[in-house]
DNA sequence: TTAATATCTAATATGCGAATTAGAATATAG
DNA sequence: CTATATTCTAATTCGCATATTAGATATTAA
């Protein structure tokens, strides 16, 4: 059991790597995938889902790749999660009872609602910038497995 | 995405129904399954997992079934969840980074840890008795789809 | 214009939890 | 003892999220 899917985990880690470069810097899905040890075309598909909400853009061809379209402080964690997983986690009943709601609540409705709100608030206020700030250089270097051009 | 599995949802609802009867009252998995609209042998397997931790016992044969072995106020929600789903939710990293921990934390480690602790505390202090108390008669009747012997 | 590099798209495969099924074992009532 | 009700066990099937693959399309550098 996980709150977010594997695909979203890949996406967030990719964006943390991307977010440490100047906005607009492109990285290929293949390079990012090498870092994450994930299949590159699969990562490509995942990152493409961040295109519609305007989080990233992409360029085909030589020196192309995926790049941020917003400043990291404008990208909220919840936006990334919703783009890929949707918002089902925040909408479903703890007991899986259909029809559960304020009118006919299951015995978990109120308390579980509080917990969900608490998590939701956190995901809304946390930005990619916060994540990039929290990450140590050694942590990120451990995950930069590709050869960066121009970096010895 | 869900915090608990479908099987655990079935188990909790079954126990709520059982918990409203005197301790020791047996109900067949088939009857309970009718209430939950779940396959009965599947429910049987799920409820069997509550046997080892001493939450329920079972009797084969005519008038047999599954019965509570503890008072509802002694059965904690967390015990039910761990018996079926295990405790992976409370042990895994938000980002799925292996090696994530206090020593080499991922950028979510601390905050996510707080949220998990908060939920864990709730699941530890909530008992089956609490759930049975919170449930309204009409709610439970909606879920009692089988013919109860001796009840008109 | 050509070769190399990438994304994009869609179809397919894989793996795992969920669900089903069939039959064996056990208990009870009469 | 027999018929019936029930759990127990293990094998199988199903469905979906995850992952892979192949080919089309686009871009750039030279």
Short mmCIF file of C-alpha atoms (C1' of nucleotides) in Angstrom, two decimals:
data_model
loop_
_atom_site.label_atom_id
_atom_site.label_comp_id
_atom_site.label_asym_id
_atom_site.label_seq_id
_atom_site.Cartn_x
_atom_site.Cartn_y
_atom_site.Cartn_z
CA UNK A 1 0.00 0.00 0.00
CA UNK A 2 1.32 3.36 -1.06
CA UNK A 3 -0.17 6.80 -1.20
CA UNK A 4 1.29 7.51 -4.63
CA UNK A 5 1.99 5.19 -7.54
CA UNK A 6 5.40 4.13 -8.75
CA UNK A 7 4.98 6.36 -11.79
CA UNK A 8 4.42 9.38 -9.57
CA UNK A 9 7.48 8.46 -7.54
CA UNK A 10 9.50 8.44 -10.74
CA UNK A 11 8.04 11.78 -11.80
CA UNK A 12 8.75 13.52 -8.51
CA UNK A 13 12.33 12.31 -8.39
CA UNK A 14 12.83 13.40 -12.00
CA UNK A 15 11.47 16.83 -11.24
CA UNK A 16 13.73 17.20 -8.22
CA UNK A 17 16.73 16.52 -10.44
CA UNK A 18 15.39 18.88 -13.10
CA UNK A 19 14.49 21.53 -10.57
CA UNK A 20 18.09 22.00 -9.51
CA UNK A 21 19.03 23.19 -12.97
CA UNK A 22 18.04 26.60 -14.37
CA UNK A 23 14.42 26.70 -15.54
CA UNK A 24 14.27 25.61 -19.15
CA UNK A 25 17.24 23.25 -19.04
CA UNK A 26 16.27 20.11 -20.93
CA UNK A 27 17.23 16.59 -19.93
CA UNK A 28 16.41 13.52 -21.93
CA UNK A 29 14.07 10.96 -20.50
CA UNK A 30 16.76 8.41 -21.22
CA UNK A 31 19.27 10.15 -18.94
CA UNK A 32 16.73 10.67 -16.20
CA UNK A 33 15.70 7.05 -16.48
CA UNK A 34 19.30 6.00 -16.01
CA UNK A 35 19.28 7.90 -12.72
CA UNK A 36 16.06 6.37 -11.53
CA UNK A 37 16.92 2.93 -12.85
CA UNK A 38 13.59 2.85 -14.62
CA UNK A 39 12.73 1.97 -18.22
CA UNK A 40 13.24 5.14 -20.23
CA UNK A 41 10.23 4.97 -22.51
CA UNK A 42 8.04 4.29 -19.53
CA UNK A 43 9.41 7.39 -17.83
CA UNK A 44 8.79 9.25 -21.06
CA UNK A 45 5.14 8.33 -20.88
CA UNK A 46 4.88 9.37 -17.27
CA UNK A 47 6.56 12.72 -17.82
CA UNK A 48 4.31 13.37 -20.80
CA UNK A 49 1.39 13.45 -18.37
CA UNK A 50 2.95 16.53 -16.80
CA UNK A 51 2.70 18.30 -20.12
CA UNK A 52 -1.01 19.03 -20.12
CA UNK A 53 -1.05 20.83 -16.75
CA UNK A 54 1.87 22.93 -17.94
CA UNK A 55 4.44 21.61 -15.50
CA UNK A 56 6.92 20.53 -18.14
CA UNK A 57 7.47 20.97 -21.85
CA UNK A 58 9.47 18.80 -24.17
CA UNK A 59 11.61 19.18 -27.26
CA UNK A 60 12.21 16.44 -29.76
CA UNK A 61 15.44 15.85 -31.57
CA UNK A 62 19.07 16.32 -30.76
CA UNK A 63 19.70 18.02 -27.41
CA UNK A 64 16.00 17.82 -26.79
CA UNK A 65 14.35 16.42 -23.72
CA UNK A 66 12.03 17.48 -20.94
CA UNK A 67 12.26 20.86 -19.24
CA UNK A 68 10.37 22.76 -16.55
CA UNK A 69 7.85 25.31 -17.73
CA UNK A 70 7.34 26.90 -14.34
CA UNK A 71 9.61 27.99 -11.55
CA UNK A 72 10.01 25.21 -8.97
CA UNK A 73 8.32 27.37 -6.33
CA UNK A 74 5.20 27.46 -8.51
CA UNK A 75 4.96 23.68 -8.87
CA UNK A 76 2.99 22.10 -6.05
CA UNK A 77 3.36 18.49 -5.05
CA UNK A 78 -0.37 17.97 -5.34
CA UNK A 79 -0.28 19.12 -8.99
CA UNK A 80 2.25 16.43 -9.83
CA UNK A 81 0.30 13.72 -8.04
CA UNK A 82 -3.03 14.67 -9.57
CA UNK A 83 -1.58 14.82 -13.07
CA UNK A 84 -0.50 11.20 -12.83
CA UNK A 85 -2.56 9.39 -10.21
CA UNK A 86 -5.65 11.54 -10.24
CA UNK A 87 -7.31 12.45 -6.96
CA UNK A 88 -8.93 9.14 -6.10
CA UNK A 89 -7.08 8.83 -2.81
CA UNK A 90 -8.74 11.95 -1.48
CA UNK A 91 -12.17 10.98 -2.66
CA UNK A 92 -12.59 7.38 -1.58
CA UNK A 93 -14.08 6.01 1.61
CA UNK A 94 -11.74 4.28 4.05
CA UNK A 95 -14.06 1.26 4.13
CA UNK A 96 -14.81 1.38 0.42
CA UNK A 97 -18.53 1.92 1.08
CA UNK A 98 -20.22 3.49 -1.88
CA UNK A 99 -22.63 6.15 -0.86
CA UNK A 100 -20.48 7.07 2.11
CA UNK A 101 -20.55 10.81 2.64
CA UNK A 102 -21.62 13.51 5.04
CA UNK A 103 -25.23 12.39 4.79
CA UNK A 104 -24.75 8.68 5.32
CA UNK A 105 -21.26 8.39 6.82
CA UNK A 106 -19.44 5.15 7.51
CA UNK A 107 -17.90 4.92 10.98
CA UNK A 108 -14.58 6.18 9.64
CA UNK A 109 -15.90 9.06 7.59
CA UNK A 110 -15.15 11.95 9.90
CA UNK A 111 -11.78 10.91 11.29
CA UNK A 112 -10.44 9.67 7.98
CA UNK A 113 -11.60 12.90 6.41
CA UNK A 114 -9.49 14.83 8.89
CA UNK A 115 -6.41 12.78 8.10
CA UNK A 116 -6.94 13.17 4.38
CA UNK A 117 -7.37 16.93 4.73
CA UNK A 118 -4.20 17.10 6.74
CA UNK A 119 -2.22 15.28 4.06
CA UNK A 120 -3.89 17.24 1.29
CA UNK A 121 -2.95 20.54 2.95
CA UNK A 122 0.64 19.37 3.16
CA UNK A 123 0.73 18.39 -0.51
CA UNK A 124 -0.81 21.73 -1.47
CA UNK A 125 1.68 23.84 0.41
CA UNK A 126 4.78 21.86 -0.52
CA UNK A 127 6.47 22.98 -3.73
CA UNK A 128 9.16 21.47 -5.88
CA UNK A 129 11.42 24.23 -4.58
CA UNK A 130 10.96 22.97 -1.02
CA UNK A 131 11.94 19.49 -2.11
CA UNK A 132 15.00 20.67 -4.00
CA UNK A 133 16.06 22.67 -0.95
CA UNK A 134 15.68 19.69 1.35
CA UNK A 135 17.79 17.46 -0.81
CA UNK A 136 21.48 17.25 0.01
CA UNK A 137 24.09 17.34 -2.71
CA UNK A 138 25.25 13.84 -1.89
CA UNK A 139 21.72 12.52 -2.02
CA UNK A 140 21.17 13.97 -5.46
CA UNK A 141 24.58 12.91 -6.71
CA UNK A 142 23.75 9.34 -5.73
CA UNK A 143 20.84 9.61 -8.14
CA UNK A 144 22.66 11.31 -11.02
CA UNK A 145 23.90 8.22 -12.75
CA UNK A 146 24.23 9.70 -16.24
CA UNK A 147 27.19 11.58 -17.70
CA UNK A 148 26.38 15.25 -17.55
CA UNK A 149 27.77 17.11 -20.52
CA UNK A 150 30.34 19.69 -19.59
CA UNK A 151 30.67 18.46 -16.03
CA UNK A 152 33.87 16.73 -15.14
CA UNK B 1 -4.80 4.22 -4.10
CA UNK B 2 -6.11 3.11 -0.76
CA UNK B 3 -4.62 2.86 2.68
CA UNK B 4 -6.09 -0.59 3.29
CA UNK B 5 -6.78 -3.43 0.88
CA UNK B 6 -10.19 -4.61 -0.20
CA UNK B 7 -9.74 -7.72 1.92
CA UNK B 8 -9.17 -5.61 5.01
CA UNK B 9 -12.23 -3.54 4.19
CA UNK B 10 -14.26 -6.76 4.07
CA UNK B 11 -12.75 -7.91 7.36
CA UNK B 12 -13.48 -4.70 9.22
CA UNK B 13 -17.06 -4.56 8.05
CA UNK B 14 -17.53 -8.21 9.02
CA UNK B 15 -16.15 -7.56 12.47
CA UNK B 16 -18.42 -4.58 12.95
CA UNK B 17 -21.40 -6.81 12.23
CA UNK B 18 -20.03 -9.54 14.51
CA UNK B 19 -19.12 -7.08 17.22
CA UNK B 20 -22.73 -6.07 17.75
CA UNK B 21 -23.63 -9.60 18.83
CA UNK B 22 -22.60 -11.11 22.19
CA UNK B 23 -18.96 -12.25 22.19
CA UNK B 24 -18.78 -15.84 20.98
CA UNK B 25 -21.77 -15.65 18.64
CA UNK B 26 -20.82 -17.41 15.42
CA UNK B 27 -21.81 -16.29 11.96
CA UNK B 28 -21.00 -18.16 8.78
CA UNK B 29 -18.71 -16.60 6.24
CA UNK B 30 -21.45 -17.25 3.71
CA UNK B 31 -23.95 -15.06 5.58
CA UNK B 32 -21.42 -12.32 6.17
CA UNK B 33 -20.43 -12.46 2.52
CA UNK B 34 -24.04 -11.96 1.55
CA UNK B 35 -24.02 -8.74 3.56
CA UNK B 36 -20.84 -7.49 2.02
CA UNK B 37 -21.74 -8.69 -1.43
CA UNK B 38 -18.39 -10.44 -1.60
CA UNK B 39 -17.51 -14.00 -2.65
CA UNK B 40 -17.97 -16.13 0.46
CA UNK B 41 -14.95 -18.38 0.16
CA UNK B 42 -12.79 -15.36 -0.42
CA UNK B 43 -14.13 -13.78 2.75
CA UNK B 44 -13.46 -17.07 4.49
CA UNK B 45 -9.82 -16.86 3.56
CA UNK B 46 -9.58 -13.29 4.71
CA UNK B 47 -11.24 -13.96 8.06
CA UNK B 48 -8.93 -16.95 8.58
CA UNK B 49 -6.05 -14.52 8.74
CA UNK B 50 -7.59 -13.06 11.88
CA UNK B 51 -7.28 -16.44 13.53
CA UNK B 52 -3.58 -16.45 14.25
CA UNK B 53 -3.55 -13.14 16.16
CA UNK B 54 -6.43 -14.43 18.25
CA UNK B 55 -9.04 -11.96 17.02
CA UNK B 56 -11.51 -14.59 15.87
CA UNK B 57 -12.01 -18.31 16.18
CA UNK B 58 -13.99 -20.57 13.90
CA UNK B 59 -16.12 -23.69 14.14
CA UNK B 60 -16.71 -26.08 11.27
CA UNK B 61 -19.93 -27.87 10.66
CA UNK B 62 -23.56 -27.09 11.19
CA UNK B 63 -24.18 -23.83 13.05
CA UNK B 64 -20.49 -23.19 12.90
CA UNK B 65 -18.90 -20.03 11.62
CA UNK B 66 -16.60 -17.30 12.76
CA UNK B 67 -16.81 -15.73 16.21
CA UNK B 68 -14.95 -13.08 18.19
CA UNK B 69 -12.40 -14.34 20.68
CA UNK B 70 -11.89 -10.99 22.38
CA UNK B 71 -14.18 -8.27 23.59
CA UNK B 72 -14.64 -5.58 20.90
CA UNK B 73 -12.94 -3.01 23.14
CA UNK B 74 -9.81 -5.16 23.12
CA UNK B 75 -9.61 -5.40 19.33
CA UNK B 76 -7.67 -2.51 17.85
CA UNK B 77 -8.08 -1.39 14.27
CA UNK B 78 -4.35 -1.65 13.70
CA UNK B 79 -4.40 -5.32 14.73
CA UNK B 80 -6.96 -6.11 12.04
CA UNK B 81 -5.03 -4.21 9.37
CA UNK B 82 -1.68 -5.76 10.24
CA UNK B 83 -3.12 -9.26 10.30
CA UNK B 84 -4.23 -8.91 6.69
CA UNK B 85 -2.19 -6.23 4.96
CA UNK B 86 0.90 -6.33 7.11
CA UNK B 87 2.56 -3.09 8.11
CA UNK B 88 4.17 -2.14 4.83
CA UNK B 89 2.31 1.16 4.62
CA UNK B 90 3.97 2.37 7.80
CA UNK B 91 7.41 1.20 6.78
CA UNK B 92 7.80 2.37 3.19
CA UNK B 93 9.30 5.58 1.94
CA UNK B 94 6.95 8.08 0.27
CA UNK B 95 9.27 8.23 -2.73
CA UNK B 96 10.02 4.51 -2.73
CA UNK B 97 13.72 5.13 -2.17
CA UNK B 98 15.38 2.11 -0.71
CA UNK B 99 17.82 3.03 2.00
CA UNK B 100 15.67 5.98 3.00
CA UNK B 101 15.74 6.38 6.76
CA UNK B 102 16.82 8.70 9.55
CA UNK B 103 20.43 8.44 8.42
CA UNK B 104 19.95 9.10 4.72
CA UNK B 105 16.47 10.64 4.48
CA UNK B 106 14.66 11.43 1.26
CA UNK B 107 13.14 14.94 1.14
CA UNK B 108 9.81 13.58 2.36
CA UNK B 109 11.11 11.44 5.16
CA UNK B 110 10.39 13.67 8.13
CA UNK B 111 7.04 15.12 7.13
CA UNK B 112 5.66 11.87 5.80
CA UNK B 113 6.83 10.20 8.96
CA UNK B 114 4.73 12.64 10.98
CA UNK B 115 1.64 11.92 8.92
CA UNK B 116 2.16 8.18 9.21
CA UNK B 117 2.61 8.44 12.97
CA UNK B 118 -0.56 10.45 13.21
CA UNK B 119 -2.55 7.83 11.32
CA UNK B 120 -0.86 5.01 13.20
CA UNK B 121 -1.79 6.57 16.53
CA UNK B 122 -5.39 6.80 15.41
CA UNK B 123 -5.48 3.17 14.30
CA UNK B 124 -3.92 2.10 17.59
CA UNK B 125 -6.40 3.90 19.78
CA UNK B 126 -9.51 3.02 17.79
CA UNK B 127 -11.15 -0.23 18.81
CA UNK B 128 -13.84 -2.35 17.27
CA UNK B 129 -16.08 -1.16 20.09
CA UNK B 130 -15.65 2.45 18.94
CA UNK B 131 -16.65 1.47 15.44
CA UNK B 132 -19.69 -0.46 16.58
CA UNK B 133 -20.76 2.51 18.69
CA UNK B 134 -20.41 4.92 15.79
CA UNK B 135 -22.52 2.83 13.50
CA UNK B 136 -26.21 3.64 13.34
CA UNK B 137 -28.82 0.91 13.37
CA UNK B 138 -30.00 1.85 9.92
CA UNK B 139 -26.48 1.78 8.55
CA UNK B 140 -25.91 -1.70 9.89
CA UNK B 141 -29.32 -2.92 8.79
CA UNK B 142 -28.50 -1.83 5.27
CA UNK B 143 -25.59 -4.22 5.44
CA UNK B 144 -27.36 -7.16 7.06
CA UNK B 145 -28.62 -8.79 3.91
CA UNK B 146 -28.93 -12.35 5.26
CA UNK B 147 -31.87 -13.91 7.12
CA UNK B 148 -31.03 -13.87 10.78
CA UNK B 149 -32.41 -16.91 12.56
CA UNK B 150 -34.94 -16.07 15.22
CA UNK B 151 -35.30 -12.48 14.12
CA UNK B 152 -38.52 -11.48 12.47
"C1'" DT C 1 20.16 16.55 -47.42
"C1'" DT C 2 21.58 13.28 -44.28
"C1'" DA C 3 22.62 11.10 -39.91
"C1'" DA C 4 21.85 11.15 -35.26
"C1'" DT C 5 18.97 12.03 -31.35
"C1'" DA C 6 14.57 12.35 -29.10
"C1'" DT C 7 9.82 12.38 -28.16
"C1'" DC C 8 5.22 10.49 -29.33
"C1'" DT C 9 1.87 6.86 -29.95
"C1'" DA C 10 -0.20 2.63 -29.65
"C1'" DA C 11 -0.06 -2.04 -29.06
"C1'" DT C 12 1.52 -5.73 -26.26
"C1'" DA C 13 3.55 -8.27 -22.24
"C1'" DT C 14 4.34 -8.97 -17.29
"C1'" DG C 15 3.48 -9.50 -12.44
"C1'" DC C 16 0.81 -9.33 -8.52
"C1'" DG C 17 -3.10 -8.76 -5.68
"C1'" DA C 18 -7.92 -9.99 -5.96
"C1'" DA C 19 -11.29 -13.30 -6.79
"C1'" DT C 20 -12.96 -17.84 -7.93
"C1'" DT C 21 -13.39 -22.62 -7.76
"C1'" DA C 22 -13.28 -27.48 -6.41
"C1'" DG C 23 -12.62 -30.77 -3.32
"C1'" DA C 24 -11.02 -32.41 1.37
"C1'" DA C 25 -11.79 -32.31 6.19
"C1'" DT C 26 -14.67 -31.66 10.09
"C1'" DA C 27 -18.69 -31.03 12.97
"C1'" DT C 28 -23.62 -31.32 14.17
"C1'" DA C 29 -28.43 -32.81 14.20
"C1'" DG C 30 -31.49 -36.26 13.99
"C1'" DC D 1 -24.90 -43.82 10.69
"C1'" DT D 2 -26.20 -40.43 7.42
"C1'" DA D 3 -27.22 -36.10 5.47
"C1'" DT D 4 -26.14 -31.50 5.77
"C1'" DA D 5 -23.59 -27.49 6.85
"C1'" DT D 6 -19.47 -25.40 7.27
"C1'" DT D 7 -14.49 -24.28 7.35
"C1'" DC D 8 -9.98 -25.43 5.31
"C1'" DT D 9 -6.62 -25.86 1.58
"C1'" DA D 10 -4.60 -25.31 -2.65
"C1'" DA D 11 -4.76 -24.54 -7.33
"C1'" DT D 12 -6.44 -21.61 -10.87
"C1'" DT D 13 -8.27 -17.54 -13.20
"C1'" DC D 14 -9.00 -12.65 -13.66
"C1'" DG D 15 -8.08 -7.74 -13.98
"C1'" DC D 16 -5.36 -3.91 -13.60
"C1'" DA D 17 -1.27 -1.20 -12.80
"C1'" DT D 18 3.23 -1.51 -14.35
"C1'" DA D 19 6.50 -2.19 -17.82
"C1'" DT D 20 8.21 -3.13 -22.55
"C1'" DT D 21 8.60 -2.73 -27.33
"C1'" DA D 22 8.40 -1.08 -32.13
"C1'" DG D 23 7.66 2.17 -35.30
"C1'" DA D 24 6.24 6.94 -36.58
"C1'" DT D 25 7.34 11.66 -36.17
"C1'" DA D 26 10.02 15.63 -35.21
"C1'" DT D 27 14.38 18.39 -34.50
"C1'" DT D 28 19.07 19.59 -34.83
"C1'" DA D 29 23.89 19.75 -36.42
"C1'" DA D 30 26.89 19.53 -39.95
#
